[in-house]
Short mmCIF file of C-alpha atoms and ligand atoms in Angstrom, two decimals:
data_model
loop_
_atom_site.label_atom_id
_atom_site.label_comp_id
_atom_site.label_asym_id
_atom_site.label_seq_id
_atom_site.Cartn_x
_atom_site.Cartn_y
_atom_site.Cartn_z
CA MET A 1 -26.62 -20.00 37.27
CA THR A 2 -24.83 -16.85 36.61
CA ALA A 3 -25.27 -15.18 33.28
CA PRO A 4 -22.22 -14.34 31.29
CA GLY A 5 -20.37 -11.61 32.99
CA ASN A 6 -17.30 -13.01 31.28
CA LYS A 7 -18.07 -11.20 28.12
CA GLN A 8 -18.48 -8.15 30.17
CA ILE A 9 -14.92 -8.36 31.30
CA ILE A 10 -13.48 -9.36 28.00
CA VAL A 11 -15.55 -6.75 26.26
CA ILE A 12 -13.88 -4.35 28.64
CA LEU A 13 -10.55 -5.68 27.60
CA VAL A 14 -11.37 -5.27 23.98
CA ARG A 15 -13.03 -1.93 24.51
CA ARG A 16 -10.18 -0.72 26.58
CA THR A 17 -8.15 -0.43 23.48
CA ALA A 18 -10.50 2.48 22.90
CA ASN A 19 -9.09 4.17 25.94
CA PRO A 20 -5.65 5.56 26.40
CA ILE A 21 -5.03 4.82 29.99
CA ARG A 22 -6.90 1.68 30.37
CA CYS A 23 -5.03 -0.78 28.33
CA VAL A 24 -3.17 -2.17 25.53
CA VAL A 25 -4.06 -5.75 24.83
CA SER A 26 -0.97 -7.59 25.88
CA VAL A 27 -0.19 -10.97 27.32
CA PRO A 28 -0.26 -9.64 30.91
CA GLY A 29 -3.40 -7.69 30.02
CA LEU A 30 -5.01 -10.83 28.74
CA LEU A 31 -4.02 -12.76 31.85
CA ILE A 32 -5.45 -10.04 34.06
CA ALA A 33 -8.72 -10.13 32.18
CA LEU A 34 -8.82 -13.88 32.38
CA PHE A 35 -8.14 -13.76 36.08
CA LEU A 36 -10.98 -11.34 36.58
CA CYS A 37 -13.51 -13.10 34.48
CA SER A 38 -12.69 -16.71 35.21
CA GLY A 39 -15.57 -17.29 37.61
CA LEU A 40 -17.99 -15.63 35.30
CA LEU A 41 -16.82 -17.60 32.33
CA GLN A 42 -17.09 -20.84 34.22
CA ALA A 43 -20.61 -19.90 35.21
CA GLN A 44 -21.32 -19.82 31.53
CA LYS A 45 -19.60 -23.14 31.00
CA VAL A 46 -16.92 -21.64 28.84
CA ASN A 47 -13.58 -22.65 30.23
CA ILE A 48 -11.17 -19.95 29.30
CA TRP A 49 -8.26 -21.68 31.01
CA THR A 50 -8.26 -24.37 28.38
CA MET A 51 -8.50 -21.90 25.52
CA SER A 52 -5.50 -20.66 23.61
CA ARG A 53 -5.22 -16.95 22.91
CA GLU A 54 -6.35 -17.63 19.37
CA GLU A 55 -9.38 -19.57 20.55
CA LEU A 56 -10.27 -16.79 22.91
CA ALA A 57 -9.93 -14.19 20.21
CA ALA A 58 -12.13 -16.31 17.94
CA TYR A 59 -14.70 -16.71 20.72
CA PHE A 60 -14.99 -13.00 21.21
CA ALA A 61 -14.96 -12.30 17.49
CA LYS A 62 -17.96 -14.62 17.29
CA LEU A 63 -19.77 -12.66 19.97
CA ARG A 64 -19.05 -9.48 18.10
CA ALA A 65 -20.42 -10.97 14.90
CA VAL A 66 -23.64 -11.95 16.66
CA ALA A 67 -23.93 -8.44 18.09
CA GLN A 68 -23.35 -7.03 14.61
CA VAL A 69 -26.35 -8.96 13.28
CA ASP A 70 -28.58 -7.83 16.15
CA ARG A 71 -27.52 -4.22 15.71
CA GLN A 72 -28.07 -4.34 11.96
CA LYS A 73 -31.60 -5.68 12.52
CA MET A 74 -32.32 -2.70 14.75
CA LEU A 75 -30.83 -0.26 12.23
CA ASP A 76 -33.01 -1.80 9.51
CA LEU A 77 -36.08 -1.61 11.71
CA LEU A 78 -35.40 2.08 12.26
CA GLY A 79 -34.63 2.66 8.57
CA ILE A 80 -31.12 3.87 9.35
CA ARG A 81 -28.47 3.48 6.68
CA ILE A 82 -24.92 4.23 7.64
CA GLN A 83 -22.63 5.40 4.85
CA ASP A 84 -20.04 2.90 3.78
CA SER A 85 -18.06 5.19 1.50
CA LEU A 86 -15.52 6.50 3.98
CA PRO A 87 -11.90 6.54 2.89
CA PRO A 88 -9.53 4.31 4.85
CA PRO A 89 -8.61 6.05 8.13
CA THR A 90 -4.96 6.21 7.05
CA THR A 91 -5.81 8.47 4.10
CA ASP A 92 -8.79 10.20 5.68
CA PRO A 93 -8.23 13.96 5.30
CA ASN A 94 -10.32 14.49 8.45
CA ARG A 95 -7.84 12.65 10.61
CA LEU A 96 -5.49 14.89 12.58
CA PRO A 97 -1.92 14.60 11.43
CA ASN A 98 0.62 13.29 13.96
CA LEU A 99 -1.58 10.53 15.29
CA THR A 100 -0.10 7.09 15.49
CA GLN A 101 -2.09 3.95 15.11
CA LEU A 102 -1.92 1.15 17.63
CA LYS A 103 -0.81 -1.96 15.81
CA GLY A 104 -3.62 -4.40 15.22
CA SER A 105 -6.27 -1.97 16.45
CA THR A 106 -8.45 0.78 15.05
CA ASN A 107 -7.25 3.25 17.69
CA TRP A 108 -4.99 6.19 17.07
CA TYR A 109 -3.09 8.16 19.68
CA ASP A 110 -1.67 11.64 20.07
CA ALA A 111 1.54 12.47 21.92
CA ALA A 112 -0.37 12.94 25.20
CA GLY A 113 -1.73 9.41 24.91
CA ASN A 114 -5.34 10.41 24.13
CA THR A 115 -7.28 7.90 22.08
CA TYR A 116 -8.79 8.79 18.73
CA VAL A 117 -11.19 6.63 16.79
CA ARG A 118 -13.26 7.25 13.71
CA SER A 119 -16.92 6.40 14.11
CA GLU A 120 -19.07 4.83 11.43
CA TRP A 121 -20.51 8.29 10.85
CA GLY A 122 -17.04 9.50 9.87
CA THR A 123 -16.52 11.60 13.01
CA TRP A 124 -13.08 11.57 14.64
CA THR A 125 -12.55 11.96 18.36
CA ASN A 126 -11.92 15.55 19.34
CA TYR A 127 -9.88 17.00 22.21
CA ASP A 128 -9.82 20.61 21.10
CA GLU A 129 -12.00 23.02 23.13
CA ALA A 130 -12.28 25.27 20.07
CA LYS A 131 -14.18 22.48 18.30
CA ALA A 132 -16.09 21.11 21.29
CA GLY A 133 -18.84 23.68 21.66
CA GLY A 134 -21.52 25.20 19.48
CA TYR A 135 -24.34 23.13 20.92
CA THR A 136 -27.57 24.12 22.63
CA LEU A 137 -28.66 22.20 25.68
CA PRO A 138 -32.30 21.59 26.46
CA ASP A 139 -33.34 23.62 29.51
CA PRO A 140 -34.32 21.22 32.30
CA LEU A 141 -36.71 23.84 33.65
CA ILE A 142 -38.66 24.50 30.47
CA LEU A 143 -41.64 22.27 29.89
CA ASN A 144 -42.28 20.64 26.53
CA ASN A 145 -45.00 23.26 26.02
CA GLY A 146 -42.45 26.07 26.39
CA ARG A 147 -43.53 27.23 29.85
CA THR A 148 -40.99 27.76 32.59
CA VAL A 149 -40.96 25.57 35.68
CA ARG A 150 -41.11 27.91 38.66
CA ASP A 151 -41.93 25.64 41.56
CA ALA A 152 -41.10 22.21 42.91
CA GLU A 153 -44.62 20.95 42.31
CA THR A 154 -44.40 21.61 38.57
CA TRP A 155 -41.03 19.87 38.54
CA TRP A 156 -42.38 16.74 40.23
CA LYS A 157 -45.73 16.60 38.48
CA GLN A 158 -44.82 17.70 34.98
CA ARG A 159 -41.23 18.37 34.07
CA ARG A 160 -39.54 15.41 35.75
CA PRO A 161 -41.92 12.91 34.14
CA GLU A 162 -41.34 14.58 30.75
CA ILE A 163 -37.57 14.24 31.04
CA LEU A 164 -37.86 10.69 32.30
CA GLU A 165 -40.09 9.77 29.37
CA HIS A 166 -37.47 11.06 26.89
CA PHE A 167 -34.74 9.06 28.56
CA GLU A 168 -36.85 5.94 28.69
CA LYS A 169 -38.27 6.07 25.21
CA GLU A 170 -35.30 7.33 23.25
CA VAL A 171 -32.13 6.79 25.21
CA TYR A 172 -31.87 3.97 27.77
CA GLY A 173 -35.09 2.15 26.95
CA ARG A 174 -38.14 1.31 28.97
CA ILE A 175 -38.02 -1.11 31.85
CA PRO A 176 -40.96 -3.47 31.21
CA LYS A 177 -43.98 -3.01 33.42
CA ALA A 178 -44.22 -6.70 34.22
CA THR A 179 -40.89 -8.15 35.22
CA PRO A 180 -40.50 -11.61 36.73
CA LYS A 181 -40.65 -12.21 40.44
CA VAL A 182 -37.34 -12.34 42.30
CA THR A 183 -36.95 -14.50 45.41
CA PHE A 184 -33.92 -13.91 47.57
CA GLU A 185 -31.94 -16.54 49.38
CA VAL A 186 -28.96 -16.09 51.68
CA THR A 187 -26.80 -18.94 50.46
CA GLU A 188 -23.86 -18.42 52.79
CA THR A 189 -23.05 -16.51 55.95
CA ASP A 190 -19.52 -16.11 57.24
CA THR A 191 -19.48 -14.47 60.66
CA SER A 192 -15.73 -14.04 60.73
CA ALA A 193 -14.96 -12.60 57.31
CA LEU A 194 -12.06 -10.19 56.78
CA GLU A 195 -10.24 -11.42 59.88
CA GLY A 196 -13.36 -11.04 61.96
CA ARG A 197 -14.07 -7.47 60.89
CA ALA A 198 -17.26 -8.29 59.02
CA VAL A 199 -20.15 -10.63 58.63
CA LYS A 200 -20.21 -11.67 54.98
CA LYS A 201 -23.43 -12.77 53.34
CA THR A 202 -23.75 -14.24 49.91
CA VAL A 203 -27.22 -13.55 48.60
CA VAL A 204 -28.81 -14.81 45.41
CA GLY A 205 -31.94 -13.36 43.89
CA HIS A 206 -33.60 -16.16 41.94
CA ILE A 207 -35.46 -14.67 39.00
CA ASP A 208 -38.53 -16.63 37.95
CA ASN A 209 -37.72 -17.74 34.41
CA SER A 210 -40.69 -20.00 33.85
CA ARG A 211 -41.81 -17.88 30.91
CA TYR A 212 -38.50 -18.55 29.11
CA PRO A 213 -36.23 -21.13 30.79
CA ALA A 214 -33.44 -20.63 28.25
CA ALA A 215 -32.63 -17.36 29.97
CA THR A 216 -31.21 -17.74 33.46
CA PRO A 217 -30.34 -14.36 34.92
CA SER A 218 -29.96 -13.84 38.66
CA ILE A 219 -29.11 -11.14 41.18
CA GLU A 220 -25.77 -11.91 42.83
CA ILE A 221 -24.97 -9.93 45.96
CA THR A 222 -22.04 -10.06 48.34
CA LEU A 223 -22.69 -8.09 51.50
CA TYR A 224 -20.24 -7.20 54.27
CA VAL A 225 -21.67 -5.80 57.51
CA PRO A 226 -19.22 -4.56 60.16
CA ALA A 227 -18.98 -7.19 62.88
CA LYS A 228 -19.26 -4.49 65.52
CA ALA A 229 -22.58 -3.14 64.23
CA THR A 230 -25.20 -3.05 66.95
CA GLY A 231 -28.13 -1.88 64.84
CA PRO A 232 -29.02 -1.12 61.23
CA VAL A 233 -26.13 0.63 59.44
CA PRO A 234 -25.81 2.67 56.24
CA LEU A 235 -24.78 0.71 53.15
CA MET A 236 -22.75 1.50 50.04
CA VAL A 237 -23.57 -0.71 47.06
CA ILE A 238 -20.85 -1.02 44.45
CA VAL A 239 -22.04 -1.81 40.95
CA GLY A 240 -19.98 -4.22 38.93
CA GLY A 241 -18.59 -6.26 41.75
CA PHE A 242 -15.02 -5.31 41.16
CA PHE A 243 -13.16 -2.51 42.78
CA GLY A 244 -9.61 -2.71 41.45
CA PRO A 245 -6.78 -2.30 41.12
CA PHE A 246 -6.08 -4.96 38.54
CA PRO A 247 -3.27 -7.29 39.52
CA GLY A 248 -0.04 -5.87 38.22
CA GLN A 249 -1.35 -2.31 38.16
CA PRO A 250 0.17 0.17 40.56
CA ARG A 251 -1.66 0.00 43.86
CA PRO A 252 -2.79 3.35 45.16
CA GLN A 253 -1.63 4.14 48.64
CA GLY A 254 -4.08 3.60 51.44
CA PRO A 255 -7.00 1.33 52.22
CA SER A 256 -9.41 -0.06 49.66
CA ALA A 257 -12.90 1.33 49.17
CA MET A 258 -14.31 -1.57 51.15
CA ASP A 259 -11.93 -0.98 54.05
CA GLN A 260 -12.79 2.71 54.10
CA VAL A 261 -16.53 2.05 54.09
CA LEU A 262 -16.30 -0.61 56.81
CA ALA A 263 -14.06 1.62 58.91
CA LEU A 264 -16.93 4.12 59.08
CA GLY A 265 -19.11 1.39 60.51
CA TRP A 266 -21.11 1.15 57.30
CA ALA A 267 -21.88 -1.95 55.29
CA PHE A 268 -20.49 -2.62 51.83
CA ALA A 269 -22.00 -4.71 49.06
CA THR A 270 -21.19 -5.63 45.51
CA VAL A 271 -23.72 -6.55 42.86
CA ASP A 272 -22.53 -8.45 39.79
CA THR A 273 -24.14 -6.89 36.74
CA GLY A 274 -22.99 -9.74 34.50
CA ALA A 275 -25.40 -12.09 36.26
CA ILE A 276 -28.30 -9.79 35.41
CA GLN A 277 -27.47 -9.17 31.79
CA MET A 278 -24.45 -9.91 29.62
CA ASP A 279 -22.43 -6.87 28.56
CA SER A 280 -22.68 -7.61 24.85
CA GLY A 281 -25.17 -7.27 22.03
CA ALA A 282 -24.72 -11.02 21.63
CA GLY A 283 -26.56 -11.59 24.92
CA LEU A 284 -29.78 -9.70 24.31
CA ASP A 285 -31.69 -12.92 23.73
CA LYS A 286 -30.60 -14.10 27.17
CA GLY A 287 -30.33 -12.48 30.61
CA ILE A 288 -33.26 -10.50 31.96
CA ILE A 289 -33.82 -8.78 28.61
CA GLY A 290 -34.04 -12.12 26.77
CA LEU A 291 -36.20 -13.59 29.50
CA VAL A 292 -38.82 -10.85 29.31
CA ASN A 293 -38.77 -10.95 25.49
CA ARG A 294 -38.74 -14.75 25.40
CA GLY A 295 -35.57 -14.64 23.33
CA ARG A 296 -36.96 -12.34 20.67
CA SER A 297 -35.25 -9.18 19.43
CA ARG A 298 -35.87 -5.92 21.22
CA LYS A 299 -38.34 -3.31 20.04
CA PRO A 300 -36.74 0.12 19.58
CA ASP A 301 -37.96 1.53 22.89
CA GLN A 302 -37.23 -1.52 25.02
CA TRP A 303 -34.54 -1.46 27.67
CA GLY A 304 -30.87 -1.64 26.98
CA VAL A 305 -28.29 -3.24 29.23
CA LEU A 306 -27.72 -0.19 31.45
CA ALA A 307 -31.44 -0.04 32.24
CA ALA A 308 -31.52 -3.80 32.80
CA TRP A 309 -28.64 -3.51 35.25
CA SER A 310 -30.44 -0.63 36.98
CA TRP A 311 -33.52 -2.83 37.31
CA GLY A 312 -31.41 -5.60 38.85
CA LEU A 313 -29.89 -3.10 41.26
CA SER A 314 -33.36 -2.03 42.33
CA ARG A 315 -34.15 -5.67 43.05
CA ALA A 316 -30.98 -5.87 45.15
CA LEU A 317 -32.28 -2.80 46.96
CA ASP A 318 -35.55 -4.68 47.61
CA TYR A 319 -33.45 -7.29 49.37
CA PHE A 320 -31.45 -4.75 51.38
CA GLU A 321 -34.71 -3.24 52.60
CA THR A 322 -35.56 -6.56 54.20
CA ASP A 323 -32.16 -7.16 55.78
CA LYS A 324 -32.34 -6.08 59.40
CA SER A 325 -28.66 -5.19 59.55
CA ILE A 326 -29.16 -2.40 56.97
CA ASP A 327 -30.71 1.01 57.47
CA SER A 328 -33.00 1.10 54.43
CA LYS A 329 -33.12 4.91 54.38
CA ARG A 330 -29.36 5.20 54.03
CA ILE A 331 -28.38 3.09 51.05
CA GLY A 332 -26.04 4.62 48.48
CA ILE A 333 -24.81 3.44 45.10
CA GLU A 334 -21.40 3.73 43.49
CA GLY A 335 -20.08 2.72 40.10
CA HIS A 336 -17.08 3.44 37.95
CA SER A 337 -16.87 3.80 34.18
CA ARG A 338 -19.70 1.79 32.52
CA TRP A 339 -20.88 1.14 36.06
CA GLY A 340 -20.57 4.87 36.75
CA LYS A 341 -23.14 5.33 33.97
CA THR A 342 -25.21 2.61 35.62
CA ALA A 343 -25.02 4.09 39.12
CA LEU A 344 -26.20 7.43 37.73
CA LEU A 345 -29.04 5.88 35.74
CA ALA A 346 -30.07 3.67 38.66
CA GLY A 347 -30.08 6.73 40.91
CA ALA A 348 -32.26 8.58 38.41
CA LEU A 349 -34.71 5.71 38.03
CA ASP A 350 -35.11 4.62 41.64
CA ARG A 351 -35.49 7.31 44.26
CA ARG A 352 -34.69 4.93 47.09
CA TRP A 353 -30.96 5.32 46.34
CA ALA A 354 -30.13 7.92 48.96
CA ILE A 355 -26.78 9.03 47.52
CA VAL A 356 -25.02 8.46 44.20
CA TYR A 357 -21.30 8.35 43.41
CA SER A 358 -20.73 8.21 39.66
CA SER A 359 -17.05 7.84 38.80
CA CYS A 360 -15.53 8.59 35.37
CA SER A 361 -18.82 7.72 33.73
CA GLY A 362 -18.22 9.73 30.56
CA SER A 363 -20.40 9.29 27.52
CA MET A 364 -24.00 8.29 28.26
CA GLY A 365 -23.13 8.81 31.90
CA ALA A 366 -22.49 12.24 33.36
CA SER A 367 -20.75 13.95 30.43
CA LEU A 368 -22.65 16.14 27.99
CA GLU A 369 -23.45 14.32 24.77
CA LYS A 370 -23.93 17.33 22.57
CA ARG A 371 -20.42 18.45 23.42
CA ASN A 372 -17.81 17.10 21.08
CA TRP A 373 -15.05 15.73 23.32
CA GLY A 374 -13.67 12.24 23.86
CA GLU A 375 -16.23 9.48 23.52
CA THR A 376 -19.46 10.51 21.81
CA ILE A 377 -22.89 9.17 20.92
CA ASP A 378 -21.38 7.90 17.66
CA ASN A 379 -19.00 5.66 19.58
CA VAL A 380 -21.59 4.35 22.02
CA ALA A 381 -23.85 3.60 19.04
CA GLY A 382 -21.13 1.32 17.67
CA VAL A 383 -21.25 -2.47 17.80
CA ASP A 384 -19.36 -2.77 21.09
CA GLU A 385 -21.66 -0.56 23.13
CA TYR A 386 -25.03 -0.03 21.39
CA HIS A 387 -26.49 -2.78 23.60
CA TRP A 388 -26.18 -0.50 26.63
CA MET A 389 -28.90 1.64 25.13
CA ALA A 390 -32.40 1.43 23.69
CA GLY A 391 -32.54 0.67 19.97
CA ASN A 392 -33.98 4.15 19.43
CA PHE A 393 -30.69 5.60 20.59
CA LEU A 394 -29.12 4.58 17.28
CA LYS A 395 -31.10 7.39 15.66
CA PHE A 396 -28.79 9.90 17.31
CA GLY A 397 -25.64 8.51 15.73
CA GLY A 398 -24.45 11.43 13.57
CA HIS A 399 -27.43 13.45 14.84
CA TRP A 400 -26.49 14.47 18.34
CA ALA A 401 -28.54 17.65 18.36
CA GLU A 402 -31.70 15.60 17.91
CA MET A 403 -31.36 13.76 21.19
CA PRO A 404 -34.12 15.43 23.23
CA VAL A 405 -32.26 15.26 26.56
CA ASP A 406 -28.68 15.42 27.77
CA ALA A 407 -26.60 14.33 30.75
CA HIS A 408 -27.40 17.39 32.87
CA GLU A 409 -31.02 16.25 32.89
CA LEU A 410 -30.09 12.73 33.95
CA ILE A 411 -28.21 14.24 36.90
CA ALA A 412 -31.22 16.48 37.57
CA LEU A 413 -33.41 13.37 37.91
CA VAL A 414 -31.36 12.45 40.98
CA ALA A 415 -32.17 15.81 42.64
CA PRO A 416 -32.64 16.65 45.45
CA ARG A 417 -30.63 13.63 46.60
CA PRO A 418 -26.87 14.10 46.95
CA ILE A 419 -24.68 13.09 44.04
CA PHE A 420 -20.91 13.07 43.55
CA VAL A 421 -19.58 13.13 39.97
CA THR A 422 -15.90 12.57 39.23
CA GLY A 423 -13.45 12.54 36.36
CA GLY A 424 -9.68 12.31 35.93
CA THR A 425 -7.24 14.67 34.24
CA GLN A 426 -5.73 11.81 32.28
CA ASP A 427 -9.06 10.31 31.38
CA GLN A 428 -10.08 12.67 28.61
CA TRP A 429 -11.99 9.92 26.78
CA SER A 430 -14.57 10.30 29.60
CA ASP A 431 -14.60 14.11 29.24
CA PRO A 432 -14.29 15.42 32.82
CA HIS A 433 -15.00 18.96 31.69
CA GLY A 434 -18.19 17.77 29.98
CA GLU A 435 -19.17 16.10 33.24
CA PHE A 436 -18.60 19.32 35.12
CA LEU A 437 -20.70 21.24 32.58
CA ALA A 438 -23.48 18.69 33.02
CA CYS A 439 -23.39 19.34 36.77
CA VAL A 440 -23.63 23.07 36.03
CA GLY A 441 -26.66 22.31 33.86
CA ALA A 442 -28.32 20.31 36.64
CA ASP A 443 -27.63 22.98 39.24
CA PRO A 444 -30.86 25.00 38.71
CA VAL A 445 -32.94 21.92 39.48
CA TYR A 446 -31.14 21.35 42.77
CA ARG A 447 -31.71 24.98 43.66
CA LEU A 448 -35.36 24.86 42.65
CA LEU A 449 -35.78 21.95 45.05
CA GLY A 450 -34.26 23.96 47.87
CA LYS A 451 -30.83 22.38 47.75
CA LYS A 452 -27.40 23.87 47.45
CA GLY A 453 -25.98 23.15 44.03
CA LEU A 454 -22.41 23.36 42.79
CA GLY A 455 -21.90 26.96 43.80
CA THR A 456 -19.89 27.88 40.70
CA THR A 457 -19.86 27.67 36.94
CA GLU A 458 -16.09 27.57 36.78
CA MET A 459 -14.27 24.29 36.38
CA PRO A 460 -12.26 23.70 39.57
CA ALA A 461 -8.56 22.92 39.46
CA PRO A 462 -7.61 19.23 39.58
CA ASP A 463 -8.04 17.66 43.01
CA VAL A 464 -10.17 20.58 44.22
CA ALA A 465 -13.46 19.06 45.32
CA LEU A 466 -16.70 21.00 45.04
CA THR A 467 -18.53 19.30 47.87
CA GLU A 468 -20.18 22.18 49.72
CA GLY A 469 -23.55 21.60 48.13
CA ASP A 470 -25.65 18.53 47.43
CA LEU A 471 -24.40 18.33 43.85
CA ALA A 472 -20.69 17.61 44.12
CA PHE A 473 -17.88 17.33 41.59
CA ARG A 474 -14.20 16.51 41.57
CA GLU A 475 -11.66 15.98 38.83
CA HIS A 476 -8.77 14.08 40.31
CA GLU A 477 -5.25 14.37 39.06
CA GLY A 478 -4.83 11.00 37.40
CA GLY A 479 -6.42 8.43 35.19
CA HIS A 480 -9.49 6.25 34.88
CA THR A 481 -10.14 5.23 38.46
CA ASP A 482 -12.58 5.71 41.32
CA LEU A 483 -10.08 4.93 44.04
CA LEU A 484 -8.63 8.42 44.27
CA ASP A 485 -12.04 9.94 45.00
CA TRP A 486 -13.35 7.47 47.57
CA PRO A 487 -12.00 9.37 50.62
CA VAL A 488 -13.54 12.60 49.32
CA PHE A 489 -16.81 10.88 48.58
CA LEU A 490 -17.01 9.32 52.03
CA LYS A 491 -16.44 12.66 53.69
CA PHE A 492 -19.24 14.10 51.56
CA ALA A 493 -21.49 11.11 52.29
CA GLN A 494 -20.99 11.40 56.05
CA ARG A 495 -22.93 14.64 55.94
CA TYR A 496 -25.96 12.58 54.98
CA PHE A 497 -25.29 9.16 56.50
CA GLY A 498 -23.61 10.32 59.71
CA LYS A 499 -20.46 8.82 61.14
C1 GCU B 501 -14.74 2.07 27.31
C2 GCU B 501 -16.01 2.80 26.93
C3 GCU B 501 -16.48 3.71 28.05
C4 GCU B 501 -16.61 2.93 29.33
C5 GCU B 501 -15.34 2.18 29.61
C6 GCU B 501 -15.39 1.21 30.78
O1 GCU B 501 -13.69 2.95 27.41
O2 GCU B 501 -15.78 3.52 25.74
O3 GCU B 501 -17.73 4.29 27.71
O4 GCU B 501 -16.96 3.77 30.38
O5 GCU B 501 -14.95 1.39 28.51
O6 GCU B 501 -16.44 0.85 31.24
O7 GCU B 501 -14.33 0.76 31.18
#
């Protein structure tokens, strides 16, 4: 069975109201979401096609209510009390004037279309550089004991493990030491897929759920290998299983990501994160997290959904290493948005990922958390997204400075492997400038490890790619998408994977 990726998609729909470019919940929007999630919903035996809009809304409100209870339990466990004495947003003196509220939503917008929300900690979204700074970033090359890291050995033996420990304990949660066995099965092979251009394999990783049969996660892979391949080829793995555009959205000119990858003679695979773990706090008693915990609530340092997805991706990588058509030393990972966060985290946690492309990942991805711009820790700690993270992460709601690590150190964990970080000019919610600054912060680690970093501390103009070094960045002119950067990424990746 496939775990509930449906919620994932609908959660996106709901969440997307928190993003200017991404959507307004409308009838076409709803249809698009339904189209995208239908298979996943069916897998969960919830038939959305027979539901009315009202029933659907009620269904997702129920999920949210369940998540609310789980989150509250964690807050109680941590002794966190969130103030409930805020004035209504409409009369809140801290709200910028001239914002308009989207009807039926808690989102506000400025004339440029940027989204503003007020967090439970009373903070409003900021898009003013004058109010974004004033933070101090931890130095990735200073050990916890205050000494400076001067050589690669100290990085590998001491500093990297220290940073990793902070991320695991406090931020994304620990992946359990003993996870269930996964057995892979190729369930279908189509030797003439894509008009004969590719061999398509459908692969399922069966996760042993004998310790808790109520949870039924799996690893769902779709792999396309160029039909002309004569030996093992490089592979790009796309996290999330969907690579747009949504039906009805303007189609960018040119070939899709899959076409571009296949045209290079490389293989292309998608991994469905929804099958590994539901994208909702309502699913933490199921999926791989529920399975390992036997349905019980998480402890504060246990893994959140992003770490669970990263674990599942590593299992997919185990499979790819056994597939003779794939060159196991040249396997890259790409993800966009919440999957951009995942691709980055997966790349940090598993050094077998040879290259990482993290698109528009924003908060708790590649953008600096201590910087006040667009989405912040306070938003991710809210009921719609807290499940991505460890319970301990809730401690940093309203206390950003106390988070012991920041995004530049997550990027640094990928070093010395090549990484490409992107943002979009019209995707300020994801804070492209904060992503660039995180790359700047990771740069010294790349250089320490003998690699060429960014080469500048100055934000490049839109569409100007910084791809000379092994740490690459580009802010495209446009919105929340990975499609515009694929050609640039593939050119960058060819330096490592060959043609
Ligand atoms: C929301 C969320 C982001 C996330 C995005 C997505 O906008 O706030 O953090 O990246 O959804 O995954 O689409």
